[in-house]
Short mmCIF file of C-alpha atoms and ligand atoms in Angstrom, two decimals:
data_model
loop_
_atom_site.label_atom_id
_atom_site.label_comp_id
_atom_site.label_asym_id
_atom_site.label_seq_id
_atom_site.Cartn_x
_atom_site.Cartn_y
_atom_site.Cartn_z
CA MET N 1 36.06 31.41 -9.76
CA ALA N 2 38.84 29.11 -8.47
CA PHE N 3 37.51 25.90 -6.97
CA ASP N 4 39.12 23.65 -4.35
CA LEU N 5 37.47 20.51 -5.73
CA ILE N 6 35.37 19.83 -8.83
CA LEU N 7 33.26 16.71 -9.36
CA THR N 8 33.05 16.38 -13.14
CA GLY N 9 30.36 14.81 -15.31
CA ALA N 10 27.84 14.15 -12.54
CA VAL N 11 24.27 12.96 -13.02
CA LEU N 12 21.97 14.91 -10.70
CA PRO N 13 18.84 13.49 -9.03
CA ASP N 14 16.64 15.75 -11.19
CA GLY N 15 18.01 14.05 -14.31
CA ARG N 16 20.51 16.66 -15.50
CA LEU N 17 23.53 14.96 -17.08
CA GLY N 18 27.19 15.98 -17.42
CA GLN N 19 27.19 18.50 -14.59
CA ASP N 20 30.31 19.73 -12.81
CA ILE N 21 29.99 20.58 -9.13
CA GLY N 22 32.51 23.20 -8.01
CA ILE N 23 33.34 23.37 -4.30
CA VAL N 24 34.98 26.25 -2.44
CA GLU N 25 35.76 26.24 1.28
CA GLY N 26 33.50 23.30 1.98
CA LYS N 27 30.46 24.66 0.18
CA ILE N 28 28.89 24.11 -3.22
CA ALA N 29 29.91 27.19 -5.20
CA GLN N 30 28.62 26.39 -8.69
CA ILE N 31 26.83 23.63 -10.61
CA ALA N 32 27.17 23.79 -14.43
CA ALA N 33 28.64 21.97 -17.41
CA ASP N 34 32.40 22.39 -18.06
CA LEU N 35 33.53 24.45 -15.10
CA PRO N 36 37.09 25.83 -15.44
CA ARG N 37 39.65 23.57 -13.74
CA ASP N 38 42.28 26.24 -12.89
CA GLY N 39 44.37 23.98 -10.65
CA ALA N 40 41.44 22.57 -8.69
CA GLU N 41 41.47 18.97 -7.49
CA VAL N 42 39.29 17.05 -9.94
CA MET N 43 37.25 13.91 -9.28
CA ASP N 44 35.79 12.39 -12.44
CA VAL N 45 32.32 11.05 -11.60
CA THR N 46 31.08 10.78 -15.18
CA GLY N 47 27.81 8.86 -15.39
CA HIS N 48 27.44 8.57 -11.62
CA LEU N 49 24.56 9.94 -9.59
CA VAL N 50 25.62 12.61 -7.09
CA THR N 51 23.18 13.29 -4.27
CA PRO N 52 22.96 14.94 -0.86
CA PRO N 53 23.94 12.53 1.93
CA PHE N 54 21.63 9.96 3.44
CA VAL N 55 20.01 11.09 6.67
CA ASP N 56 18.74 8.65 9.30
CA ALA N 57 16.21 10.56 11.38
CA HIS N 58 15.34 7.71 13.75
CA PHE N 59 18.02 5.52 15.31
CA HIS N 60 19.02 3.95 18.62
CA LEU N 61 22.77 4.53 18.89
CA ASP N 62 22.94 3.50 22.55
CA ALA N 63 21.87 -0.05 21.64
CA THR N 64 23.49 -0.46 18.22
CA LEU N 65 25.86 -3.40 17.67
CA SER N 66 25.10 -4.60 21.21
CA ILE N 67 24.10 -8.12 20.20
CA ALA N 68 27.24 -8.67 18.11
CA GLY N 69 28.99 -11.52 19.91
CA ALA N 70 26.43 -11.51 22.77
CA ASP N 71 24.65 -14.65 23.94
CA GLU N 72 21.31 -12.93 24.47
CA VAL N 73 18.63 -13.24 21.80
CA ASN N 74 15.11 -11.81 21.54
CA GLU N 75 13.46 -15.16 20.81
CA THR N 76 9.91 -13.89 20.28
CA GLY N 77 10.76 -10.85 18.15
CA THR N 78 8.30 -8.68 20.07
CA LEU N 79 8.88 -5.08 21.12
CA ALA N 80 8.16 -6.05 24.74
CA ASP N 81 10.82 -8.78 24.84
CA GLY N 82 13.28 -6.44 23.14
CA ILE N 83 12.70 -3.90 25.91
CA ALA N 84 13.11 -6.59 28.60
CA LEU N 85 16.37 -7.77 27.04
CA TRP N 86 17.64 -4.19 26.72
CA GLU N 87 16.87 -3.51 30.40
CA GLU N 88 19.00 -6.54 31.31
CA MET N 89 21.89 -5.78 28.93
CA SER N 90 22.08 -2.01 29.53
CA ALA N 91 22.40 -2.41 33.32
CA ALA N 92 26.05 -3.45 32.88
CA MET N 93 27.03 -1.05 30.09
CA THR N 94 29.77 1.52 30.65
CA ALA N 95 30.47 4.88 29.05
CA ASP N 96 33.38 3.30 27.13
CA ASP N 97 31.06 0.62 25.79
CA TYR N 98 28.55 3.20 24.49
CA ARG N 99 31.35 5.26 22.94
CA ASP N 100 33.12 2.31 21.31
CA ARG N 101 29.98 0.95 19.63
CA ALA N 102 28.88 4.41 18.50
CA LEU N 103 32.23 5.18 16.88
CA ARG N 104 32.38 1.77 15.19
CA TYR N 105 28.85 2.26 13.88
CA PHE N 106 29.71 5.68 12.46
CA ASP N 107 32.66 4.19 10.54
CA ILE N 108 30.10 1.95 8.82
CA ALA N 109 27.61 4.81 8.39
CA VAL N 110 30.08 7.16 6.72
CA SER N 111 31.14 4.48 4.24
CA GLN N 112 27.44 4.20 3.32
CA GLY N 113 27.08 7.94 2.73
CA LEU N 114 25.09 8.41 5.94
CA LEU N 115 26.22 11.76 7.38
CA ALA N 116 23.36 12.82 9.66
CA VAL N 117 21.66 10.79 12.38
CA ARG N 118 18.99 11.53 14.97
CA THR N 119 19.32 9.03 17.79
CA HIS N 120 17.00 8.40 20.70
CA VAL N 121 18.97 7.83 23.90
CA ASP N 122 17.45 6.01 26.84
CA VAL N 123 17.47 8.34 29.86
CA THR N 124 15.75 5.88 32.20
CA ASP N 125 19.07 5.35 34.04
CA ALA N 126 19.15 8.05 36.73
CA ASN N 127 22.95 8.27 36.39
CA LEU N 128 22.55 9.13 32.69
CA VAL N 129 25.62 7.07 31.70
CA ALA N 130 24.53 6.61 28.09
CA ALA N 131 23.37 10.21 27.75
CA GLN N 132 26.67 11.63 28.97
CA ALA N 133 28.72 9.24 26.81
CA LEU N 134 26.76 10.06 23.65
CA ALA N 135 26.82 13.81 24.33
CA GLU N 136 30.61 13.43 24.24
CA VAL N 137 30.42 11.32 21.07
CA LYS N 138 28.33 14.08 19.44
CA ARG N 139 31.25 16.49 19.90
CA GLU N 140 33.81 13.86 18.85
CA VAL N 141 32.17 13.02 15.50
CA ALA N 142 31.00 16.55 14.61
CA ASP N 143 33.51 16.82 11.75
CA TYR N 144 31.86 13.95 9.91
CA ILE N 145 28.38 13.30 11.37
CA ASP N 146 25.55 15.70 12.22
CA LEU N 147 24.31 13.90 15.33
CA GLN N 148 21.06 14.90 17.04
CA LEU N 149 20.26 13.46 20.46
CA VAL N 150 16.73 12.75 21.67
CA ALA N 151 15.98 12.48 25.41
CA PHE N 152 14.05 9.21 25.41
CA PRO N 153 12.45 7.93 28.64
CA GLN N 154 12.30 4.42 27.28
CA MET N 155 10.82 2.74 30.35
CA GLY N 156 8.20 5.49 30.69
CA PHE N 157 8.16 9.14 31.75
CA PHE N 158 6.43 8.08 34.97
CA CYS N 159 8.77 5.16 35.76
CA ARG N 160 10.48 7.42 38.32
CA PRO N 161 9.24 10.67 39.85
CA ASP N 162 12.14 12.88 38.76
CA MET N 163 12.26 12.00 35.07
CA ASP N 164 11.50 15.62 34.16
CA ASP N 165 14.75 16.65 35.89
CA SER N 166 16.68 14.11 33.79
CA ILE N 167 15.13 15.44 30.59
CA ARG N 168 16.09 19.01 31.52
CA THR N 169 19.61 17.87 32.51
CA VAL N 170 20.31 16.22 29.16
CA LEU N 171 18.92 19.22 27.26
CA ASP N 172 21.55 21.26 29.11
CA LEU N 173 24.16 18.65 28.08
CA GLY N 174 23.48 19.37 24.42
CA PHE N 175 20.51 17.16 23.59
CA ASP N 176 18.39 18.59 20.79
CA VAL N 177 15.02 16.88 20.98
CA VAL N 178 12.50 15.72 23.61
CA GLY N 179 11.27 12.15 23.10
CA GLY N 180 8.72 9.91 24.74
CA ALA N 181 6.82 6.65 24.43
CA PRO N 182 3.26 7.29 25.63
CA HIS N 183 1.99 3.84 24.59
CA LEU N 184 4.47 2.30 27.08
CA GLU N 185 3.10 4.18 30.11
CA GLN N 186 1.00 2.06 32.45
CA THR N 187 -2.35 3.49 31.40
CA ALA N 188 -3.65 5.43 28.42
CA ALA N 189 -4.32 8.38 30.75
CA LEU N 190 -0.69 8.38 31.91
CA GLY N 191 0.38 8.15 28.26
CA ARG N 192 -1.60 11.30 27.47
CA ALA N 193 -0.23 13.06 30.56
CA SER N 194 3.33 12.17 29.50
CA ILE N 195 2.79 13.83 26.12
CA THR N 196 1.55 17.02 27.76
CA ALA N 197 4.46 17.15 30.23
CA LEU N 198 7.12 16.37 27.62
CA CYS N 199 5.79 18.86 25.06
CA GLU N 200 5.73 21.56 27.73
CA ILE N 201 9.40 20.86 28.57
CA ALA N 202 10.25 21.07 24.85
CA ALA N 203 8.40 24.37 24.48
CA GLU N 204 10.25 25.78 27.53
CA HIS N 205 13.62 24.83 25.99
CA ASP N 206 12.78 25.68 22.37
CA ALA N 207 13.56 22.03 21.55
CA MET N 208 12.07 19.83 18.86
CA VAL N 209 9.83 16.88 19.83
CA ASP N 210 10.09 13.35 18.43
CA MET N 211 7.99 10.72 20.18
CA HIS N 212 7.79 7.01 19.74
CA CYS N 213 4.04 6.88 19.43
CA ASP N 214 1.54 4.03 19.18
CA GLU N 215 4.16 1.42 18.29
CA ASN N 216 1.77 -1.50 18.46
CA ASP N 217 -1.01 -3.16 16.46
CA ASP N 218 -3.81 -1.83 18.68
CA PRO N 219 -6.24 0.34 16.68
CA ALA N 220 -7.33 1.93 19.97
CA SER N 221 -3.79 3.21 20.59
CA ARG N 222 -4.41 6.84 19.64
CA HIS N 223 -1.75 8.87 21.43
CA ILE N 224 -0.94 10.54 18.15
CA GLU N 225 -4.16 12.58 18.45
CA THR N 226 -2.93 13.94 21.80
CA LEU N 227 0.44 14.76 20.24
CA VAL N 228 -1.39 16.67 17.49
CA HIS N 229 -3.43 18.53 20.11
CA GLU N 230 -0.38 19.50 22.21
CA THR N 231 1.51 20.57 19.08
CA ARG N 232 -1.20 23.07 18.25
CA ARG N 233 -1.87 24.15 21.84
CA LEU N 234 1.81 25.02 22.36
CA GLY N 235 2.43 26.48 18.89
CA LEU N 236 4.99 23.79 17.98
CA GLU N 237 3.78 23.26 14.40
CA GLY N 238 6.49 21.83 12.15
CA ARG N 239 8.80 20.99 15.06
CA VAL N 240 7.05 17.80 16.23
CA THR N 241 7.51 14.29 14.87
CA GLY N 242 5.47 11.17 15.42
CA SER N 243 7.77 8.15 15.07
CA HIS N 244 6.65 4.59 14.28
CA LEU N 245 2.85 5.22 14.45
CA THR N 246 2.27 1.56 13.60
CA SER N 247 -1.24 1.43 15.09
CA MET N 248 -2.37 3.65 12.18
CA HIS N 249 -2.16 0.50 10.06
CA SER N 250 -4.97 -1.10 12.07
CA MET N 251 -7.27 1.90 12.63
CA ASP N 252 -10.59 2.05 10.86
CA ASN N 253 -10.55 4.11 7.70
CA PHE N 254 -12.90 6.84 8.92
CA TYR N 255 -10.86 7.59 12.02
CA ALA N 256 -7.55 7.37 10.10
CA ALA N 257 -8.76 9.83 7.45
CA ARG N 258 -9.84 12.34 10.10
CA LEU N 259 -6.57 11.88 12.00
CA ILE N 260 -4.40 12.37 8.89
CA THR N 261 -6.17 15.67 8.15
CA GLN N 262 -5.50 16.83 11.72
CA MET N 263 -1.84 15.73 11.50
CA ALA N 264 -1.37 17.72 8.30
CA GLN N 265 -2.98 20.79 9.90
CA ALA N 266 -0.52 20.52 12.80
CA GLU N 267 2.39 20.18 10.31
CA MET N 268 3.23 16.90 12.01
CA ASN N 269 6.34 15.12 10.71
CA VAL N 270 6.25 11.35 10.46
CA ILE N 271 9.06 8.81 10.62
CA VAL N 272 8.39 5.25 9.53
CA ASN N 273 10.83 2.39 10.16
CA PRO N 274 9.95 -0.27 7.58
CA ALA N 275 12.60 -2.89 8.38
CA VAL N 276 12.16 -2.96 12.12
CA ASN N 277 8.36 -2.68 12.19
CA LEU N 278 7.86 -5.32 9.50
CA HIS N 279 9.86 -7.51 11.88
CA LEU N 280 8.22 -6.47 15.19
CA GLN N 281 4.58 -5.98 14.22
CA GLY N 282 1.98 -8.64 13.60
CA ARG N 283 3.62 -10.83 16.23
CA TYR N 284 0.32 -11.52 17.99
CA ASP N 285 -1.53 -12.21 14.72
CA THR N 286 -2.22 -15.63 13.27
CA TYR N 287 -3.15 -14.99 9.62
CA PRO N 288 -3.36 -12.55 7.96
CA LYS N 289 -0.33 -10.98 9.65
CA ARG N 290 -0.46 -7.18 9.53
CA ARG N 291 2.46 -5.23 8.13
CA GLY N 292 2.08 -2.69 10.92
CA LEU N 293 3.34 0.44 9.16
CA ALA N 294 1.82 3.92 9.24
CA ARG N 295 -0.27 4.94 6.20
CA VAL N 296 2.63 6.38 4.25
CA PRO N 297 1.09 7.26 0.84
CA GLU N 298 -1.93 8.87 2.49
CA LEU N 299 0.25 10.91 4.87
CA MET N 300 2.46 12.05 1.97
CA GLN N 301 -0.64 12.93 -0.04
CA ALA N 302 -1.96 15.02 2.85
CA GLY N 303 1.29 17.02 2.92
CA CYS N 304 3.03 15.58 5.99
CA ALA N 305 6.83 15.27 5.76
CA VAL N 306 7.36 11.47 5.85
CA ALA N 307 10.84 9.99 6.27
CA PHE N 308 11.99 6.38 6.30
CA ALA N 309 14.56 5.45 8.93
CA GLN N 310 16.54 2.48 10.20
CA ASP N 311 15.64 2.49 13.91
CA CYS N 312 17.99 -0.37 14.80
CA VAL N 313 21.12 -2.18 13.67
CA MET N 314 22.08 -5.38 15.51
CA ASP N 315 20.35 -4.72 18.84
CA PRO N 316 17.71 -6.44 21.02
CA TRP N 317 14.93 -5.38 18.64
CA TYR N 318 16.49 -6.16 15.28
CA PRO N 319 19.41 -8.46 14.46
CA LEU N 320 20.10 -7.19 10.93
CA GLY N 321 20.96 -3.82 9.35
CA ARG N 322 24.14 -2.29 7.97
CA GLY N 323 23.79 1.50 7.98
CA CYS N 324 22.36 1.43 4.45
CA LEU N 325 19.44 3.84 3.96
CA LEU N 326 18.95 2.47 0.44
CA ASP N 327 18.00 -0.87 2.03
CA ILE N 328 15.38 1.04 4.02
CA ALA N 329 14.04 2.90 0.98
CA TYR N 330 13.88 -0.43 -0.89
CA LEU N 331 11.86 -2.07 1.88
CA GLY N 332 9.63 0.99 2.29
CA ALA N 333 8.88 1.05 -1.43
CA HIS N 334 7.67 -2.55 -1.26
CA ALA N 335 5.83 -2.43 2.04
CA CYS N 336 4.02 0.87 1.31
CA HIS N 337 3.16 0.18 -2.35
CA LEU N 338 5.40 2.98 -3.59
CA ILE N 339 7.17 1.18 -6.39
CA GLU N 340 5.97 3.19 -9.41
CA PRO N 341 8.36 5.98 -10.60
CA ALA N 342 6.81 8.76 -8.48
CA GLY N 343 6.73 6.42 -5.49
CA LEU N 344 10.41 5.50 -5.84
CA TRP N 345 11.30 9.18 -6.08
CA ALA N 346 9.35 9.78 -2.85
CA CYS N 347 11.20 6.88 -1.22
CA PHE N 348 14.58 8.36 -2.21
CA GLU N 349 13.58 11.73 -0.80
CA ALA N 350 12.37 9.95 2.34
CA VAL N 351 15.98 8.96 3.15
CA THR N 352 17.69 12.20 2.01
CA ASP N 353 15.97 15.60 1.79
CA VAL N 354 12.88 14.91 3.91
CA PRO N 355 14.71 13.68 7.04
CA ALA N 356 17.14 16.61 6.66
CA GLN N 357 14.10 18.91 6.68
CA ILE N 358 12.61 17.15 9.73
CA MET N 359 15.92 17.51 11.57
CA GLU N 360 16.12 21.19 10.52
CA LEU N 361 19.51 20.60 8.85
CA ASP N 362 19.25 23.56 6.52
CA HIS N 363 22.88 23.29 5.38
CA LEU N 364 22.25 19.99 3.55
CA GLY N 365 21.06 19.83 -0.05
CA LEU N 366 22.32 19.82 -3.60
CA ALA N 367 22.31 23.56 -4.33
CA VAL N 368 24.72 26.47 -4.50
CA GLY N 369 25.53 27.77 -1.04
CA LYS N 370 24.80 24.47 0.72
CA SER N 371 27.48 22.46 2.50
CA ALA N 372 29.44 20.22 0.12
CA ASP N 373 28.18 17.03 1.80
CA LEU N 374 27.69 14.69 -1.14
CA VAL N 375 27.53 11.03 -2.10
CA VAL N 376 28.69 9.60 -5.43
CA LEU N 377 26.58 6.56 -6.25
CA GLU N 378 27.15 3.85 -8.84
CA ALA N 379 23.71 4.45 -10.36
CA ARG N 380 22.14 6.53 -13.10
CA ASP N 381 19.13 7.84 -11.17
CA PRO N 382 17.46 7.59 -7.73
CA ALA N 383 15.24 4.66 -8.78
CA GLU N 384 18.29 2.68 -9.88
CA ALA N 385 20.08 3.62 -6.66
CA ILE N 386 17.21 2.02 -4.73
CA ARG N 387 16.93 -0.98 -7.04
CA LEU N 388 20.66 -1.81 -6.80
CA ARG N 389 21.22 -0.40 -3.29
CA ALA N 390 24.01 1.24 -5.25
CA PRO N 391 27.60 1.22 -4.00
CA ARG N 392 28.88 4.53 -2.64
CA ARG N 393 31.94 5.22 -4.77
CA ALA N 394 32.78 8.35 -2.76
CA VAL N 395 31.49 10.30 0.22
CA ILE N 396 32.32 13.98 0.63
CA ARG N 397 31.93 16.02 3.80
CA ARG N 398 32.35 19.79 3.70
CA GLY N 399 34.38 19.48 0.50
CA GLN N 400 36.71 16.72 1.77
CA ILE N 401 36.64 13.19 0.41
CA ILE N 402 36.20 11.08 3.56
CA SER N 403 35.35 7.65 2.14
CA GLN N 404 35.95 5.86 -1.16
CA THR N 405 34.80 2.38 -2.16
CA PRO N 406 36.39 0.94 -5.30
CA PRO N 407 34.07 -0.72 -7.84
CA ALA N 408 33.36 -4.39 -7.22
CA HIS N 409 34.13 -6.67 -10.12
CA ALA N 410 32.84 -10.13 -10.92
CA ARG N 411 35.00 -12.47 -12.97
CA LEU N 412 32.74 -14.71 -15.02
CA THR N 413 33.68 -17.97 -16.70
CA LEU N 414 30.63 -18.82 -18.80
CA PRO N 415 30.59 -20.83 -22.04
CA GLY N 416 30.02 -18.59 -25.04
CA ARG N 417 29.93 -15.42 -22.97
CA PRO N 418 32.56 -12.72 -22.69
CA GLU N 419 34.32 -12.29 -19.41
CA ARG N 420 32.57 -9.30 -17.79
CA LEU N 421 34.13 -7.54 -14.90
CA ASP N 422 31.62 -4.74 -14.28
CA LEU N 423 28.03 -5.88 -13.91
CA MET N 424 26.75 -2.32 -14.50
CA HIS N 425 27.52 -3.08 -18.16
CA ALA N 426 24.82 -5.75 -18.10
CA PHE N 427 22.22 -3.14 -17.16
CA HIS N 428 23.63 -0.38 -19.37
CA PRO N 429 25.48 -1.89 -22.36
CA ALA N 430 27.71 0.58 -24.21
CA PRO N 431 26.50 1.26 -27.79
CA ASP N 432 29.61 -0.40 -29.25
CA GLY N 433 29.47 -3.17 -26.66
CA PRO N 434 32.23 -4.73 -24.61
FE1 LIG C 1 12.59 3.59 17.70
#
C-alpha cells in the first residue's frame, strides 16, 4: 500500500511502542511496525505519544476572549454575577465581534490539538446575532474544527414567549443540539416545564440534547431527574447530556445513589467542567467550601459516559484558560480523586474518546478507517501527558499537518551540572546519559 504520510516510531495510548501510522487520503490506513516508505512523506515521531485529538464537549464560544482588554470584571466570582455581566456586555456585540473572537480562539485551540468543540450559544437575543454569526463560523472552520452548536436559552426558556420559535429557527440554521438551563427559570415548576418543552423540540428535530442542569450548590436542585424522565419518555437514550450537575456534590448519599442508577438506565451522558466549577461553586459557603463537582467516579462506575470540558476561556465567568484540555484533565484528576493509574487513564479518555462519543463524532479515533486527526505529544503515555500538560509537537487534521510546535529548551548554568537543553531528559535519562 502506498501512503501519503507515515508517522514513524509512535507510542500509542495503549502502550504499544515503535508503531508506524500510515495515512491515505486523510484516513488512517494501517498501524504496524516498519511500514514501507515508498515515497510517502515521513514524520519521525519516535518516542512520542500519538493520540486522537482533544475534544471539548462543553464550551461558550460566544463569550470567549470577551474580557481580554475589557474593563468589566466579575468581582464576586458567582454564576449570577457572570450572567449579569454577560447580559450587559453582549448587548453591544456585533456579528463581526463574535466571528473575530471565535476565529482567534480556534487558532489557539488547533495549536493545542483541540479539533472538536461543542459550544452553547446564547439565543436569548431575539435577533439571534450570535447564533447567525457562529453558524457561519461553523462553515468557515469546518476544514479544521468539528464545531457543534447548542441552542442555549441562557436567560431562561420562558424569558420571552416565542423562545421555542428561536430554538426551531437556529436548528434550521445548522445547530445540532438543544440546550437549556432549567435551574435558571423563575420557579422549579417552570424549570421542569422547560425541560419537557425543549426535549420535545429535540425529539421533533432528531437533535441531541445537552442541558446546563443544576449548576448550583443547592441539594434540592434536582432537575436532572426530570431530564432523565423525559429522556426515557421520548426514547432519547444515549442522545442526552447533563452538563455541570454541580448540585450532585451536595445531595444526600441515598438520593444520589438512586439518581445515578436512573441516569445510567437512561444512558445519560455527563459533562463536568472542573476548572470553572471549582471557581464558581462554594461561593456562598464559609468553611468548609464545597468543590461543587458532580460525582464523577460514581457516575463512571455506573457506566455513564463522563467527559471533562473547559466551559470558559477568558469570559465573564472565568478569567483564565488557554484551550488546553490537558489542564482540564489535570484539574479533574485532582478534584475528583482520580489520580491513581486507572483514574488518570479515565481522565485522559474524558478529554478525548469519551467527548467524541458524546458528540457522536464517529470518525474520530486511533484505528484503521478513522479520520487521520491526530496529535503528537511530547510524552511517553497518557498519564505523563496529563502530568506535564505535554507540548503538542504536531497536530494533524485529515492527514495534513496543520500545526507544529518546536521543542522548548532550557539553558541551564548550574555549578557542577551539565548544561541540559531538553528537560525531558531529566525525567527519562538515556542509558548512556547526556
Ligand atoms: Fe456552561
